[in-house]
PDB file of C-alpha atoms in Angstrom:
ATOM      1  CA  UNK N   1      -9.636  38.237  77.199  1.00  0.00           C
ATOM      2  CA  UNK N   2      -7.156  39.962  79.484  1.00  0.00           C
ATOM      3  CA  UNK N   3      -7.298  43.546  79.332  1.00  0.00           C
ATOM      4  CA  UNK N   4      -4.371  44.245  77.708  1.00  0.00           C
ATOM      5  CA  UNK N   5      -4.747  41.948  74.921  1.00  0.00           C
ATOM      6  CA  UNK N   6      -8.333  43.336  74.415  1.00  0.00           C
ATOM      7  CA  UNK N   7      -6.148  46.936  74.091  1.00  0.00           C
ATOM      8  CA  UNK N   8      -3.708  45.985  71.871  1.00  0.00           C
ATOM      9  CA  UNK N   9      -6.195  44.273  69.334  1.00  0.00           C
ATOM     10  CA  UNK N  10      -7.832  47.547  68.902  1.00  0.00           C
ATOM     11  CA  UNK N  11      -4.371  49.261  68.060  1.00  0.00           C
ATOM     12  CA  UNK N  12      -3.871  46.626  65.472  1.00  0.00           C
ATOM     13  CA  UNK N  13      -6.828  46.750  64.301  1.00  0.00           C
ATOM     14  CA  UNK N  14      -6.586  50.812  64.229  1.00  0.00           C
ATOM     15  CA  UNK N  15      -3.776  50.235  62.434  1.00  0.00           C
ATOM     16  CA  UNK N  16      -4.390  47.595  59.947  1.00  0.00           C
ATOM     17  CA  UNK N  17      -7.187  50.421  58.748  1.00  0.00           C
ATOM     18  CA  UNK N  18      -4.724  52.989  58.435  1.00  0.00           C
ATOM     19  CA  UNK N  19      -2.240  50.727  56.295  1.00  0.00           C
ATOM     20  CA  UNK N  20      -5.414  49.784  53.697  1.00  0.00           C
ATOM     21  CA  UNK N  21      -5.858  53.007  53.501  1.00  0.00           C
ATOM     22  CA  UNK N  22      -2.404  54.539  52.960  1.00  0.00           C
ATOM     23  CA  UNK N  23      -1.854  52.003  50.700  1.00  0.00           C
ATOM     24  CA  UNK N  24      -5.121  52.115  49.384  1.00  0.00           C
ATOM     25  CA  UNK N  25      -4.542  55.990  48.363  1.00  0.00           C
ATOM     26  CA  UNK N  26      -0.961  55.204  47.108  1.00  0.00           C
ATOM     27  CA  UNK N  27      -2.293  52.792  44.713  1.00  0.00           C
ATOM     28  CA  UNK N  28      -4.704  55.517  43.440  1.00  0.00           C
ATOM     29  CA  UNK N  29      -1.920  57.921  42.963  1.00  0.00           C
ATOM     30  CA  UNK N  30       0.773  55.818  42.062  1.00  0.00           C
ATOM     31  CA  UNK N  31      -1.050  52.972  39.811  1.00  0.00           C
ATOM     32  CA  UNK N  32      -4.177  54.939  38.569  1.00  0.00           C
ATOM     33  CA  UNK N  33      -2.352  58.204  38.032  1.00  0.00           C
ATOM     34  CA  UNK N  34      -5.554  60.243  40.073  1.00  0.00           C
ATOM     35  CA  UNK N  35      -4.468  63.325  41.400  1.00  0.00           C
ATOM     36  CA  UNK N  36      -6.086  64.358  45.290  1.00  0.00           C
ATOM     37  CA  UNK N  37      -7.770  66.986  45.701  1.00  0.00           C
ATOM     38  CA  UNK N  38      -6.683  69.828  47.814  1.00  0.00           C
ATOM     39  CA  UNK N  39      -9.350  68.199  51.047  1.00  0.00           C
ATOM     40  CA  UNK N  40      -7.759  64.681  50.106  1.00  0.00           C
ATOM     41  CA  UNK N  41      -4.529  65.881  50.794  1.00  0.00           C
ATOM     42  CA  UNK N  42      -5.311  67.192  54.515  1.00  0.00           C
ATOM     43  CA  UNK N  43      -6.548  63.472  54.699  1.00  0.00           C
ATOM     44  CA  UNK N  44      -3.568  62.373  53.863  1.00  0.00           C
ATOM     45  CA  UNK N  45      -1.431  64.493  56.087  1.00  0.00           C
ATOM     46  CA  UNK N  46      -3.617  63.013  59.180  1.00  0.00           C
ATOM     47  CA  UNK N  47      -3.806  59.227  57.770  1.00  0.00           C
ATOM     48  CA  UNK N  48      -0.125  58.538  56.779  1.00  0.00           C
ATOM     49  CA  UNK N  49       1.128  58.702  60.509  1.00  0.00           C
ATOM     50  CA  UNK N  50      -1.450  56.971  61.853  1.00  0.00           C
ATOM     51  CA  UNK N  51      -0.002  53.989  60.499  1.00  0.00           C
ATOM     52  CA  UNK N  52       3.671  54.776  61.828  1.00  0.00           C
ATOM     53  CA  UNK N  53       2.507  55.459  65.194  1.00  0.00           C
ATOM     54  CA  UNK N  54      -0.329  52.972  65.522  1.00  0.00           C
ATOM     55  CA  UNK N  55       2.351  50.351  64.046  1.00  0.00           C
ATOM     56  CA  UNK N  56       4.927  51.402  66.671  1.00  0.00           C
ATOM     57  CA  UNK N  57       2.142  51.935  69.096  1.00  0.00           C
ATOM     58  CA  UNK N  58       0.948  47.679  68.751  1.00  0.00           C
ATOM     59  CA  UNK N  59       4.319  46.765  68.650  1.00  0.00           C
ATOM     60  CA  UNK N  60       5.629  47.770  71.945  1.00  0.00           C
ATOM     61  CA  UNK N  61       2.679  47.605  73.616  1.00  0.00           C
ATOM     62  CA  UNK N  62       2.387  51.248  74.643  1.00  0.00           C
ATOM     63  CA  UNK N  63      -1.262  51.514  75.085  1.00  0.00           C
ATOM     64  CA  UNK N  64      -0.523  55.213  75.522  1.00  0.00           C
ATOM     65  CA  UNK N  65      -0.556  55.580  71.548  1.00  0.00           C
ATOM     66  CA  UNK N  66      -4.106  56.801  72.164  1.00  0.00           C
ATOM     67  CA  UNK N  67      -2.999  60.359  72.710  1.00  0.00           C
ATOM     68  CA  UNK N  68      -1.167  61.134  69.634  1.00  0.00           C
ATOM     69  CA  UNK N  69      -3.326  59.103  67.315  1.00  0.00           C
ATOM     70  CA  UNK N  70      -6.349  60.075  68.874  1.00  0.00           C
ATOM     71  CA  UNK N  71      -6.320  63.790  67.804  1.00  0.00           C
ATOM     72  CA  UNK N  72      -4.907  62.718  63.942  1.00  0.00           C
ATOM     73  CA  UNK N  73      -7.877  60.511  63.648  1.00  0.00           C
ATOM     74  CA  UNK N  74     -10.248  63.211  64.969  1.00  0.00           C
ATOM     75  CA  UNK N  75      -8.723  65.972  62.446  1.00  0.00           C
ATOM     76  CA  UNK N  76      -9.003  63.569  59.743  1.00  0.00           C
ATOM     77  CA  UNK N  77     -12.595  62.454  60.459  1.00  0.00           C
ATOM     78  CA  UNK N  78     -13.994  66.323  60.756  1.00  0.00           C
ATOM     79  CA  UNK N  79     -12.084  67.035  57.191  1.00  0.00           C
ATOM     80  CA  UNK N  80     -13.546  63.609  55.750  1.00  0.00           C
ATOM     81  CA  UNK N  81     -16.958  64.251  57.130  1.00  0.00           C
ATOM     82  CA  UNK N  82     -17.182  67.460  55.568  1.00  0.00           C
ATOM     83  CA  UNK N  83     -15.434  66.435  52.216  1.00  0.00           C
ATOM     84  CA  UNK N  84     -18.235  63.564  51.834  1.00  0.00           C
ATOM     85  CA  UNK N  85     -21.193  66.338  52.787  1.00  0.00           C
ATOM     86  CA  UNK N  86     -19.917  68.496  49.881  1.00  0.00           C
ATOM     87  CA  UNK N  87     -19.681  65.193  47.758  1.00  0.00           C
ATOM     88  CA  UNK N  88     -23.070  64.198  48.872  1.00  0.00           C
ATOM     89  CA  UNK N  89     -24.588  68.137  47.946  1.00  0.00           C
ATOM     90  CA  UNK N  90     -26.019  68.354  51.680  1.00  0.00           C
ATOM     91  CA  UNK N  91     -23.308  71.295  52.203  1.00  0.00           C
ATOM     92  CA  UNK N  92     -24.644  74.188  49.895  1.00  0.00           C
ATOM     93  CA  UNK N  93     -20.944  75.142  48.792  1.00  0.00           C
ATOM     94  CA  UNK N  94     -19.460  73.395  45.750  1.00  0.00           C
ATOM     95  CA  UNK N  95     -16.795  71.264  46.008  1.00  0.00           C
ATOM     96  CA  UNK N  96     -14.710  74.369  45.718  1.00  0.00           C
ATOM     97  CA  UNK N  97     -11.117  72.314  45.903  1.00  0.00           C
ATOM     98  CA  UNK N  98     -12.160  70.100  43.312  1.00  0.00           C
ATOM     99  CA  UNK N  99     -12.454  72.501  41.147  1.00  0.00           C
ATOM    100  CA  UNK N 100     -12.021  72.425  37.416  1.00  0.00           C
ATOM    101  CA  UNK N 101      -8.736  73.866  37.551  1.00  0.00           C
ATOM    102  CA  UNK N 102      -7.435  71.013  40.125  1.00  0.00           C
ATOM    103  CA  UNK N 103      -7.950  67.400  40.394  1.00  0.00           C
ATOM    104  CA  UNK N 104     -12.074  66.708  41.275  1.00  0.00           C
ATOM    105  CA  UNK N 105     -12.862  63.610  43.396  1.00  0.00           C
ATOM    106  CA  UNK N 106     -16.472  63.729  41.489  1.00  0.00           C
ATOM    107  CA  UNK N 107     -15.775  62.166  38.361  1.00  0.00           C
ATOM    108  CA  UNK N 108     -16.266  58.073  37.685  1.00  0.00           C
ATOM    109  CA  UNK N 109     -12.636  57.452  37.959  1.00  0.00           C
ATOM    110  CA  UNK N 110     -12.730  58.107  41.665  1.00  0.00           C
ATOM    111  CA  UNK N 111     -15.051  55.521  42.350  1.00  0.00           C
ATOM    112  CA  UNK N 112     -13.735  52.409  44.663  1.00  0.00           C
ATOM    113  CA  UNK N 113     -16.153  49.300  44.318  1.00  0.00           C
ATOM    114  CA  UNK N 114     -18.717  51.588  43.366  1.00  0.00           C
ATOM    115  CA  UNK N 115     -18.151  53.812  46.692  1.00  0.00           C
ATOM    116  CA  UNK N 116     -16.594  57.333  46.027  1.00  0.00           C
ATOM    117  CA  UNK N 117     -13.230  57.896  48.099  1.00  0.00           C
ATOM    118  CA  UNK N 118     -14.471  60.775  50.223  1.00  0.00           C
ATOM    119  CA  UNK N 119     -17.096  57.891  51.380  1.00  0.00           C
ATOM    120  CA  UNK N 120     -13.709  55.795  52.117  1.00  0.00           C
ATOM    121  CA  UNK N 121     -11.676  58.016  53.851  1.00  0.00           C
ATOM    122  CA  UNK N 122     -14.772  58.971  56.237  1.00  0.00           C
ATOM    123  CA  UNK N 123     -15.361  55.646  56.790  1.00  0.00           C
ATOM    124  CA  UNK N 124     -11.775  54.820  57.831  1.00  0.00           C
ATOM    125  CA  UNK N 125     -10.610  57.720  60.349  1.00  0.00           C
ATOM    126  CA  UNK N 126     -14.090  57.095  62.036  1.00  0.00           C
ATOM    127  CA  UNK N 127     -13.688  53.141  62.737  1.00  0.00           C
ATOM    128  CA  UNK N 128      -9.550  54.138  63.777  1.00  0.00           C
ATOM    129  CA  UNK N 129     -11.529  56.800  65.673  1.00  0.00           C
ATOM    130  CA  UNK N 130     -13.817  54.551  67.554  1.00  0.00           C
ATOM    131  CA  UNK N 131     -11.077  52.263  67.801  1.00  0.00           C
ATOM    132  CA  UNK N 132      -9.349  54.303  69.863  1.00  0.00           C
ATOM    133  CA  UNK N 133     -12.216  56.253  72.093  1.00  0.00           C
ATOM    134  CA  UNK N 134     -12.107  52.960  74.289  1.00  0.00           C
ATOM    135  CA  UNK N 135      -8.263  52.912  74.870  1.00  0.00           C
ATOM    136  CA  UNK N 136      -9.125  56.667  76.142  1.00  0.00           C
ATOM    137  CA  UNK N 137     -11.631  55.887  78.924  1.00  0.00           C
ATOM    138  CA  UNK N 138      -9.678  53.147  80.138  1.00  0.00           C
ATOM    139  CA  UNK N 139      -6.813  55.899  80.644  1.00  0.00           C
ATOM    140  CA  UNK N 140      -8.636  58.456  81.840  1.00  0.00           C
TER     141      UNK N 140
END
């Protein structure tokens, strides 16, 4: 596979991630009326423009699309990571945004084919991550 195809599948494939999951948290808003969370919504503000500039990114072919996305899908993952700790109880704080005076992403309702959404969102910004850590060593 010539290098450049090779590159642009992982953009595509970057974003095709970040489109399931935009849409994927739209439809939980939207459709099933759940409210985020205060950490959900810092996922949101890194996930929504990954797929805008991923999109635009795979579309012309600039395989420089690494460097903005790159640092959106790293922000994302670190905020995700420790949102699913503090879901999982290995973080000894509460879940102090999901709080009982706020929406709480630790009720049944925020359950996705059995998986809880912090789970999801983790899992997402690190494959876009690791997606994307090749395009930056062939750059570098």
């Amino acid at each position: 596979m010539p290098r450049e195809t090779h590159q642009w599948t992982l953009l595509i494939a970057g974003w095709f991630i970040a489109l399931v999951a935009t849409l994927g948290t739209l439809f939980i808003g939207e459709v099933m009326g759940q409210m985020p969370c205060t950490l959900c919504w810092y996922q949101r503000i890194a996930m929504f423009p990954l797929v805008v500039i991923l999109g635009v990114g795979a579309f012309r072919g600039d395989m420089d699309t690494w460097r903005y996305a790159l640092p959106l899908s790293s922000v994302g993952l670190v905020i995700a990571a420790y949102h699913s700790l503090q879901y999982a109880g290995l973080l000894p704080a509460p879940i102090v945004p999901c709080s009982a005076t706020g929406p709480s992403c630790s009720g049944a309702g925020m359950l996705i084919m059995g998986i809880p959404i912090p789970y999801l969102s983790t899992a997402a910004f690190a494959g876009i991550t690791l997606l994307l850590l090749p395009l930056a060593r062939k750059q570098s």
